[in-house]
Amino acid sequence: LDQTSVAVAKRVLIGQNLRRFNSVEKLGNDFIRTFMNEIDPLEYNDIVEAVTIEELEARLIEHFDEECCTMSVVEPLEEKQND
């Protein structure tokens, strides 16, 4: 992770959150969702801003175990040659 990518991701999350204020339905749903997760919905932007790269890297290490990863290789089909 780098500082620029994290800053862009934070701006995206905050922008999405602010756009929700344009819809009463989305705003109501978000208030309920964040309240049920014990987050003050009016502090969401502050919480996003407070996240550090170190916290994100620690979470990545915690949640992504390379032993549990798989990789798929997709190759193009060979074209049949007309005889």
Backbone as XML, in Angstrom:
<?xml version="1.0"?>
<chain id="A" units="angstrom">
  <residue number="1" name="LEU">
    <atom name="N" x="0.844" y="-1.195" z="0.000"/>
    <atom name="CA" x="0.000" y="0.000" z="0.000"/>
    <atom name="C" x="0.876" y="1.241" z="0.000"/>
  </residue>
  <residue number="2" name="ASP">
    <atom name="N" x="0.404" y="2.257" z="-0.667"/>
    <atom name="CA" x="1.138" y="3.515" z="-0.666"/>
    <atom name="C" x="0.197" y="4.657" z="-0.275"/>
  </residue>
  <residue number="3" name="GLN">
    <atom name="N" x="0.783" y="5.737" z="0.152"/>
    <atom name="CA" x="0.030" y="6.880" z="0.669"/>
    <atom name="C" x="-0.975" y="7.417" z="-0.349"/>
  </residue>
  <residue number="4" name="THR">
    <atom name="N" x="-0.583" y="7.471" z="-1.612"/>
    <atom name="CA" x="-1.465" y="8.009" z="-2.649"/>
    <atom name="C" x="-2.703" y="7.135" z="-2.835"/>
  </residue>
  <residue number="5" name="SER">
    <atom name="N" x="-2.508" y="5.820" z="-2.904"/>
    <atom name="CA" x="-3.640" y="4.903" z="-3.087"/>
    <atom name="C" x="-4.605" y="4.967" z="-1.911"/>
  </residue>
  <residue number="6" name="VAL">
    <atom name="N" x="-4.062" y="5.052" z="-0.718"/>
    <atom name="CA" x="-4.902" y="5.133" z="0.478"/>
    <atom name="C" x="-5.681" y="6.449" z="0.479"/>
  </residue>
  <residue number="7" name="ALA">
    <atom name="N" x="-5.030" y="7.542" z="0.115"/>
    <atom name="CA" x="-5.703" y="8.842" z="0.078"/>
    <atom name="C" x="-6.837" y="8.832" z="-0.949"/>
  </residue>
  <residue number="8" name="VAL">
    <atom name="N" x="-6.604" y="8.222" z="-2.106"/>
    <atom name="CA" x="-7.648" y="8.136" z="-3.137"/>
    <atom name="C" x="-8.814" y="7.299" z="-2.625"/>
  </residue>
  <residue number="9" name="ALA">
    <atom name="N" x="-8.517" y="6.156" z="-2.010"/>
    <atom name="CA" x="-9.576" y="5.290" z="-1.478"/>
    <atom name="C" x="-10.397" y="6.014" z="-0.420"/>
  </residue>
  <residue number="10" name="LYS">
    <atom name="N" x="-9.741" y="6.789" z="0.430"/>
    <atom name="CA" x="-10.463" y="7.548" z="1.453"/>
    <atom name="C" x="-11.385" y="8.582" z="0.816"/>
  </residue>
  <residue number="11" name="ARG">
    <atom name="N" x="-10.887" y="9.287" z="-0.210"/>
    <atom name="CA" x="-11.720" y="10.282" z="-0.885"/>
    <atom name="C" x="-12.932" y="9.639" z="-1.535"/>
  </residue>
  <residue number="12" name="VAL">
    <atom name="N" x="-12.743" y="8.454" z="-2.114"/>
    <atom name="CA" x="-13.852" y="7.735" z="-2.747"/>
    <atom name="C" x="-14.904" y="7.380" z="-1.696"/>
  </residue>
  <residue number="13" name="LEU">
    <atom name="N" x="-14.472" y="6.807" z="-0.571"/>
    <atom name="CA" x="-15.415" y="6.428" z="0.484"/>
    <atom name="C" x="-16.167" y="7.637" z="1.037"/>
  </residue>
  <residue number="14" name="ILE">
    <atom name="N" x="-15.457" y="8.713" z="1.264"/>
    <atom name="CA" x="-16.100" y="9.925" z="1.800"/>
    <atom name="C" x="-17.056" y="10.511" z="0.767"/>
  </residue>
  <residue number="15" name="GLY">
    <atom name="N" x="-16.655" y="10.523" z="-0.501"/>
    <atom name="CA" x="-17.536" y="11.019" z="-1.560"/>
    <atom name="C" x="-18.806" y="10.196" z="-1.673"/>
  </residue>
  <residue number="16" name="GLN">
    <atom name="N" x="-18.672" y="8.871" z="-1.615"/>
    <atom name="CA" x="-19.853" y="8.001" z="-1.657"/>
    <atom name="C" x="-20.763" y="8.283" z="-0.467"/>
  </residue>
  <residue number="17" name="ASN">
    <atom name="N" x="-20.159" y="8.461" z="0.687"/>
    <atom name="CA" x="-20.947" y="8.742" z="1.884"/>
    <atom name="C" x="-21.695" y="10.068" z="1.749"/>
  </residue>
  <residue number="18" name="LEU">
    <atom name="N" x="-21.045" y="11.079" z="1.238"/>
    <atom name="CA" x="-21.703" y="12.389" z="1.095"/>
    <atom name="C" x="-22.837" y="12.334" z="0.068"/>
  </residue>
  <residue number="19" name="ARG">
    <atom name="N" x="-22.665" y="11.546" z="-1.009"/>
    <atom name="CA" x="-23.717" y="11.422" z="-2.017"/>
    <atom name="C" x="-24.972" y="10.766" z="-1.443"/>
  </residue>
  <residue number="20" name="ARG">
    <atom name="N" x="-24.817" y="9.957" z="-0.417"/>
    <atom name="CA" x="-25.987" y="9.307" z="0.193"/>
    <atom name="C" x="-26.950" y="10.336" z="0.801"/>
  </residue>
  <residue number="21" name="PHE">
    <atom name="N" x="-26.442" y="11.504" z="1.129"/>
    <atom name="CA" x="-27.294" y="12.547" z="1.698"/>
    <atom name="C" x="-28.277" y="13.099" z="0.671"/>
  </residue>
  <residue number="22" name="ASN">
    <atom name="N" x="-28.107" y="12.732" z="-0.608"/>
    <atom name="CA" x="-29.039" y="13.152" z="-1.650"/>
    <atom name="C" x="-30.287" y="12.283" z="-1.690"/>
  </residue>
  <residue number="23" name="SER">
    <atom name="N" x="-30.277" y="11.164" z="-0.978"/>
    <atom name="CA" x="-31.407" y="10.238" z="-0.998"/>
    <atom name="C" x="-31.847" y="9.932" z="0.427"/>
  </residue>
  <residue number="24" name="VAL">
    <atom name="N" x="-33.086" y="10.266" z="0.734"/>
    <atom name="CA" x="-33.614" y="10.007" z="2.073"/>
    <atom name="C" x="-33.596" y="8.508" z="2.367"/>
  </residue>
  <residue number="25" name="GLU">
    <atom name="N" x="-33.931" y="7.697" z="1.365"/>
    <atom name="CA" x="-33.955" y="6.248" z="1.556"/>
    <atom name="C" x="-32.561" y="5.701" z="1.860"/>
  </residue>
  <residue number="26" name="LYS">
    <atom name="N" x="-31.564" y="6.102" z="1.060"/>
    <atom name="CA" x="-30.193" y="5.632" z="1.293"/>
    <atom name="C" x="-29.673" y="6.131" z="2.638"/>
  </residue>
  <residue number="27" name="LEU">
    <atom name="N" x="-29.992" y="7.360" z="2.954"/>
    <atom name="CA" x="-29.547" y="7.934" z="4.222"/>
    <atom name="C" x="-30.134" y="7.150" z="5.389"/>
  </residue>
  <residue number="28" name="GLY">
    <atom name="N" x="-31.419" y="6.833" z="5.322"/>
    <atom name="CA" x="-32.069" y="6.057" z="6.373"/>
    <atom name="C" x="-31.467" y="4.674" z="6.514"/>
  </residue>
  <residue number="29" name="ASN">
    <atom name="N" x="-31.239" y="4.014" z="5.382"/>
    <atom name="CA" x="-30.614" y="2.686" z="5.408"/>
    <atom name="C" x="-29.221" y="2.743" z="6.025"/>
  </residue>
  <residue number="30" name="ASP">
    <atom name="N" x="-28.447" y="3.743" z="5.645"/>
    <atom name="CA" x="-27.089" y="3.866" z="6.181"/>
    <atom name="C" x="-27.095" y="4.170" z="7.672"/>
  </residue>
  <residue number="31" name="PHE">
    <atom name="N" x="-28.012" y="5.006" z="8.110"/>
    <atom name="CA" x="-28.089" y="5.306" z="9.538"/>
    <atom name="C" x="-28.382" y="4.037" z="10.326"/>
  </residue>
  <residue number="32" name="ILE">
    <atom name="N" x="-29.305" y="3.231" z="9.825"/>
    <atom name="CA" x="-29.642" y="1.981" z="10.516"/>
    <atom name="C" x="-28.451" y="1.028" z="10.501"/>
  </residue>
  <residue number="33" name="ARG">
    <atom name="N" x="-27.809" y="0.872" z="9.319"/>
    <atom name="CA" x="-26.665" y="-0.049" z="9.193"/>
    <atom name="C" x="-25.527" y="0.351" z="10.119"/>
  </residue>
  <residue number="34" name="THR">
    <atom name="N" x="-25.159" y="1.625" z="10.121"/>
    <atom name="CA" x="-24.043" y="2.060" z="10.957"/>
    <atom name="C" x="-24.411" y="2.016" z="12.437"/>
  </residue>
  <residue number="35" name="PHE">
    <atom name="N" x="-25.645" y="2.349" z="12.757"/>
    <atom name="CA" x="-26.086" y="2.291" z="14.149"/>
    <atom name="C" x="-26.018" y="0.858" z="14.667"/>
  </residue>
  <residue number="36" name="MET">
    <atom name="N" x="-26.452" y="-0.111" z="13.841"/>
    <atom name="CA" x="-26.427" y="-1.518" z="14.243"/>
    <atom name="C" x="-24.990" y="-2.028" z="14.392"/>
  </residue>
  <residue number="37" name="ASN">
    <atom name="N" x="-24.052" y="-1.422" z="13.700"/>
    <atom name="CA" x="-22.637" y="-1.782" z="13.826"/>
    <atom name="C" x="-21.933" y="-0.946" z="14.894"/>
  </residue>
  <residue number="38" name="GLU">
    <atom name="N" x="-22.729" y="-0.255" z="15.688"/>
    <atom name="CA" x="-22.231" y="0.577" z="16.797"/>
    <atom name="C" x="-21.271" y="1.662" z="16.326"/>
  </residue>
  <residue number="39" name="ILE">
    <atom name="N" x="-21.605" y="2.247" z="15.185"/>
    <atom name="CA" x="-20.840" y="3.371" z="14.644"/>
    <atom name="C" x="-21.766" y="4.571" z="14.588"/>
  </residue>
  <residue number="40" name="ASP">
    <atom name="N" x="-21.292" y="5.710" z="15.033"/>
    <atom name="CA" x="-22.083" y="6.927" z="14.914"/>
    <atom name="C" x="-22.056" y="7.345" z="13.448"/>
  </residue>
  <residue number="41" name="PRO">
    <atom name="N" x="-23.195" y="7.289" z="12.757"/>
    <atom name="CA" x="-23.197" y="7.580" z="11.318"/>
    <atom name="C" x="-22.693" y="8.975" z="10.973"/>
  </residue>
  <residue number="42" name="LEU">
    <atom name="N" x="-22.790" y="9.894" z="11.895"/>
    <atom name="CA" x="-22.310" y="11.246" z="11.614"/>
    <atom name="C" x="-20.793" y="11.367" z="11.780"/>
  </residue>
  <residue number="43" name="GLU">
    <atom name="N" x="-20.148" y="10.334" z="12.297"/>
    <atom name="CA" x="-18.689" y="10.341" z="12.460"/>
    <atom name="C" x="-17.991" y="9.484" z="11.402"/>
  </residue>
  <residue number="44" name="TYR">
    <atom name="N" x="-18.740" y="8.950" z="10.437"/>
    <atom name="CA" x="-18.180" y="8.047" z="9.432"/>
    <atom name="C" x="-16.981" y="8.667" z="8.720"/>
  </residue>
  <residue number="45" name="ASN">
    <atom name="N" x="-17.115" y="9.884" z="8.232"/>
    <atom name="CA" x="-16.019" y="10.526" z="7.497"/>
    <atom name="C" x="-14.787" y="10.687" z="8.379"/>
  </residue>
  <residue number="46" name="ASP">
    <atom name="N" x="-14.982" y="11.028" z="9.651"/>
    <atom name="CA" x="-13.845" y="11.170" z="10.571"/>
    <atom name="C" x="-13.158" y="9.827" z="10.797"/>
  </residue>
  <residue number="47" name="ILE">
    <atom name="N" x="-13.948" y="8.764" z="10.883"/>
    <atom name="CA" x="-13.389" y="7.422" z="11.072"/>
    <atom name="C" x="-12.550" y="7.031" z="9.857"/>
  </residue>
  <residue number="48" name="VAL">
    <atom name="N" x="-13.077" y="7.280" z="8.662"/>
    <atom name="CA" x="-12.341" y="6.960" z="7.433"/>
    <atom name="C" x="-11.032" y="7.740" z="7.399"/>
  </residue>
  <residue number="49" name="GLU">
    <atom name="N" x="-11.072" y="9.018" z="7.709"/>
    <atom name="CA" x="-9.863" y="9.849" z="7.685"/>
    <atom name="C" x="-8.825" y="9.377" z="8.691"/>
  </residue>
  <residue number="50" name="ALA">
    <atom name="N" x="-9.265" y="8.823" z="9.810"/>
    <atom name="CA" x="-8.346" y="8.424" z="10.883"/>
    <atom name="C" x="-7.620" y="7.107" z="10.608"/>
  </residue>
  <residue number="51" name="VAL">
    <atom name="N" x="-8.085" y="6.333" z="9.646"/>
    <atom name="CA" x="-7.442" y="5.046" z="9.352"/>
    <atom name="C" x="-6.041" y="5.288" z="8.800"/>
  </residue>
  <residue number="52" name="THR">
    <atom name="N" x="-5.078" y="4.521" z="9.324"/>
    <atom name="CA" x="-3.684" y="4.684" z="8.891"/>
    <atom name="C" x="-3.273" y="3.535" z="7.970"/>
  </residue>
  <residue number="53" name="ILE">
    <atom name="N" x="-2.198" y="3.755" z="7.225"/>
    <atom name="CA" x="-1.660" y="2.706" z="6.363"/>
    <atom name="C" x="-1.261" y="1.502" z="7.207"/>
  </residue>
  <residue number="54" name="GLU">
    <atom name="N" x="-0.684" y="1.745" z="8.365"/>
    <atom name="CA" x="-0.259" y="0.651" z="9.234"/>
    <atom name="C" x="-1.447" y="-0.222" z="9.648"/>
  </residue>
  <residue number="55" name="GLU">
    <atom name="N" x="-2.577" y="0.415" z="9.956"/>
    <atom name="CA" x="-3.780" y="-0.342" z="10.316"/>
    <atom name="C" x="-4.288" y="-1.164" z="9.132"/>
  </residue>
  <residue number="56" name="LEU">
    <atom name="N" x="-4.252" y="-0.576" z="7.940"/>
    <atom name="CA" x="-4.698" y="-1.295" z="6.745"/>
    <atom name="C" x="-3.791" y="-2.480" z="6.436"/>
  </residue>
  <residue number="57" name="GLU">
    <atom name="N" x="-2.482" y="-2.283" z="6.555"/>
    <atom name="CA" x="-1.551" y="-3.380" z="6.296"/>
    <atom name="C" x="-1.724" y="-4.503" z="7.318"/>
  </residue>
  <residue number="58" name="ALA">
    <atom name="N" x="-1.943" y="-4.150" z="8.578"/>
    <atom name="CA" x="-2.169" y="-5.164" z="9.613"/>
    <atom name="C" x="-3.443" y="-5.949" z="9.314"/>
  </residue>
  <residue number="59" name="ARG">
    <atom name="N" x="-4.488" y="-5.269" z="8.846"/>
    <atom name="CA" x="-5.743" y="-5.945" z="8.509"/>
    <atom name="C" x="-5.561" y="-6.864" z="7.310"/>
  </residue>
  <residue number="60" name="LEU">
    <atom name="N" x="-4.779" y="-6.429" z="6.322"/>
    <atom name="CA" x="-4.508" y="-7.281" z="5.163"/>
    <atom name="C" x="-3.803" y="-8.562" z="5.588"/>
  </residue>
  <residue number="61" name="ILE">
    <atom name="N" x="-2.815" y="-8.436" z="6.436"/>
    <atom name="CA" x="-2.083" y="-9.609" z="6.917"/>
    <atom name="C" x="-3.012" y="-10.528" z="7.702"/>
  </residue>
  <residue number="62" name="GLU">
    <atom name="N" x="-3.893" y="-9.935" z="8.482"/>
    <atom name="CA" x="-4.828" y="-10.713" z="9.296"/>
    <atom name="C" x="-5.841" y="-11.476" z="8.442"/>
  </residue>
  <residue number="63" name="HIS">
    <atom name="N" x="-6.311" y="-10.861" z="7.362"/>
    <atom name="CA" x="-7.407" y="-11.439" z="6.588"/>
    <atom name="C" x="-6.993" y="-12.215" z="5.344"/>
  </residue>
  <residue number="64" name="PHE">
    <atom name="N" x="-5.800" y="-11.993" z="4.826"/>
    <atom name="CA" x="-5.387" y="-12.654" z="3.600"/>
    <atom name="C" x="-4.195" y="-13.561" z="3.865"/>
  </residue>
  <residue number="65" name="ASP">
    <atom name="N" x="-4.483" y="-14.843" z="3.926"/>
    <atom name="CA" x="-3.466" y="-15.854" z="4.158"/>
    <atom name="C" x="-3.087" y="-16.464" z="2.814"/>
  </residue>
  <residue number="66" name="GLU">
    <atom name="N" x="-1.835" y="-16.329" z="2.427"/>
    <atom name="CA" x="-1.392" y="-16.845" z="1.127"/>
    <atom name="C" x="-1.575" y="-18.350" z="1.024"/>
  </residue>
  <residue number="67" name="GLU">
    <atom name="N" x="-1.607" y="-19.049" z="2.145"/>
    <atom name="CA" x="-1.837" y="-20.493" z="2.141"/>
    <atom name="C" x="-3.252" y="-20.834" z="1.659"/>
  </residue>
  <residue number="68" name="CYS">
    <atom name="N" x="-4.155" y="-19.877" z="1.745"/>
    <atom name="CA" x="-5.557" y="-20.115" z="1.368"/>
    <atom name="C" x="-5.894" y="-19.511" z="0.009"/>
  </residue>
  <residue number="69" name="CYS">
    <atom name="N" x="-4.891" y="-19.093" z="-0.736"/>
    <atom name="CA" x="-5.127" y="-18.454" z="-2.037"/>
    <atom name="C" x="-5.019" y="-19.473" z="-3.162"/>
  </residue>
  <residue number="70" name="THR">
    <atom name="N" x="-5.719" y="-19.195" z="-4.231"/>
    <atom name="CA" x="-5.605" y="-19.992" z="-5.445"/>
    <atom name="C" x="-5.385" y="-19.052" z="-6.620"/>
  </residue>
  <residue number="71" name="MET">
    <atom name="N" x="-4.906" y="-19.625" z="-7.700"/>
    <atom name="CA" x="-4.689" y="-18.816" z="-8.887"/>
    <atom name="C" x="-5.227" y="-19.588" z="-10.087"/>
  </residue>
  <residue number="72" name="SER">
    <atom name="N" x="-5.917" y="-18.907" z="-10.938"/>
    <atom name="CA" x="-6.419" y="-19.506" z="-12.170"/>
    <atom name="C" x="-5.661" y="-18.902" z="-13.340"/>
  </residue>
  <residue number="73" name="VAL">
    <atom name="N" x="-5.261" y="-19.758" z="-14.244"/>
    <atom name="CA" x="-4.593" y="-19.303" z="-15.456"/>
    <atom name="C" x="-5.551" y="-19.531" z="-16.609"/>
  </residue>
  <residue number="74" name="VAL">
    <atom name="N" x="-5.901" y="-18.476" z="-17.295"/>
    <atom name="CA" x="-6.825" y="-18.567" z="-18.422"/>
    <atom name="C" x="-6.022" y="-18.358" z="-19.691"/>
  </residue>
  <residue number="75" name="GLU">
    <atom name="N" x="-6.084" y="-19.349" z="-20.531"/>
    <atom name="CA" x="-5.351" y="-19.282" z="-21.793"/>
    <atom name="C" x="-6.349" y="-19.261" z="-22.944"/>
  </residue>
  <residue number="76" name="PRO">
    <atom name="N" x="-6.018" y="-18.587" z="-24.030"/>
    <atom name="CA" x="-6.935" y="-18.550" z="-25.175"/>
    <atom name="C" x="-7.065" y="-19.936" z="-25.797"/>
  </residue>
  <residue number="77" name="LEU">
    <atom name="N" x="-8.229" y="-20.191" z="-26.367"/>
    <atom name="CA" x="-8.448" y="-21.451" z="-27.076"/>
    <atom name="C" x="-7.616" y="-21.458" z="-28.345"/>
  </residue>
  <residue number="78" name="GLU">
    <atom name="N" x="-7.113" y="-22.623" z="-28.671"/>
    <atom name="CA" x="-6.385" y="-22.735" z="-29.923"/>
    <atom name="C" x="-7.387" y="-22.746" z="-31.059"/>
  </residue>
  <residue number="79" name="GLU">
    <atom name="N" x="-7.115" y="-22.006" z="-32.092"/>
    <atom name="CA" x="-8.020" y="-21.957" z="-33.242"/>
    <atom name="C" x="-7.865" y="-23.228" z="-34.062"/>
  </residue>
  <residue number="80" name="LYS">
    <atom name="N" x="-8.997" y="-23.768" z="-34.509"/>
    <atom name="CA" x="-8.956" y="-24.946" z="-35.365"/>
    <atom name="C" x="-8.526" y="-24.511" z="-36.763"/>
  </residue>
  <residue number="81" name="GLN">
    <atom name="N" x="-7.660" y="-25.284" z="-37.325"/>
    <atom name="CA" x="-7.216" y="-24.964" z="-38.676"/>
    <atom name="C" x="-8.090" y="-25.708" z="-39.671"/>
  </residue>
  <residue number="82" name="ASN">
    <atom name="N" x="-8.546" y="-24.994" z="-40.681"/>
    <atom name="CA" x="-9.342" y="-25.624" z="-41.739"/>
    <atom name="C" x="-8.407" y="-26.354" z="-42.703"/>
  </residue>
  <residue number="83" name="ASP">
    <atom name="N" x="-8.676" y="-27.631" z="-42.889"/>
    <atom name="CA" x="-7.817" y="-28.430" z="-43.777"/>
    <atom name="C" x="-8.236" y="-28.334" z="-45.208"/>
  </residue>
</chain>
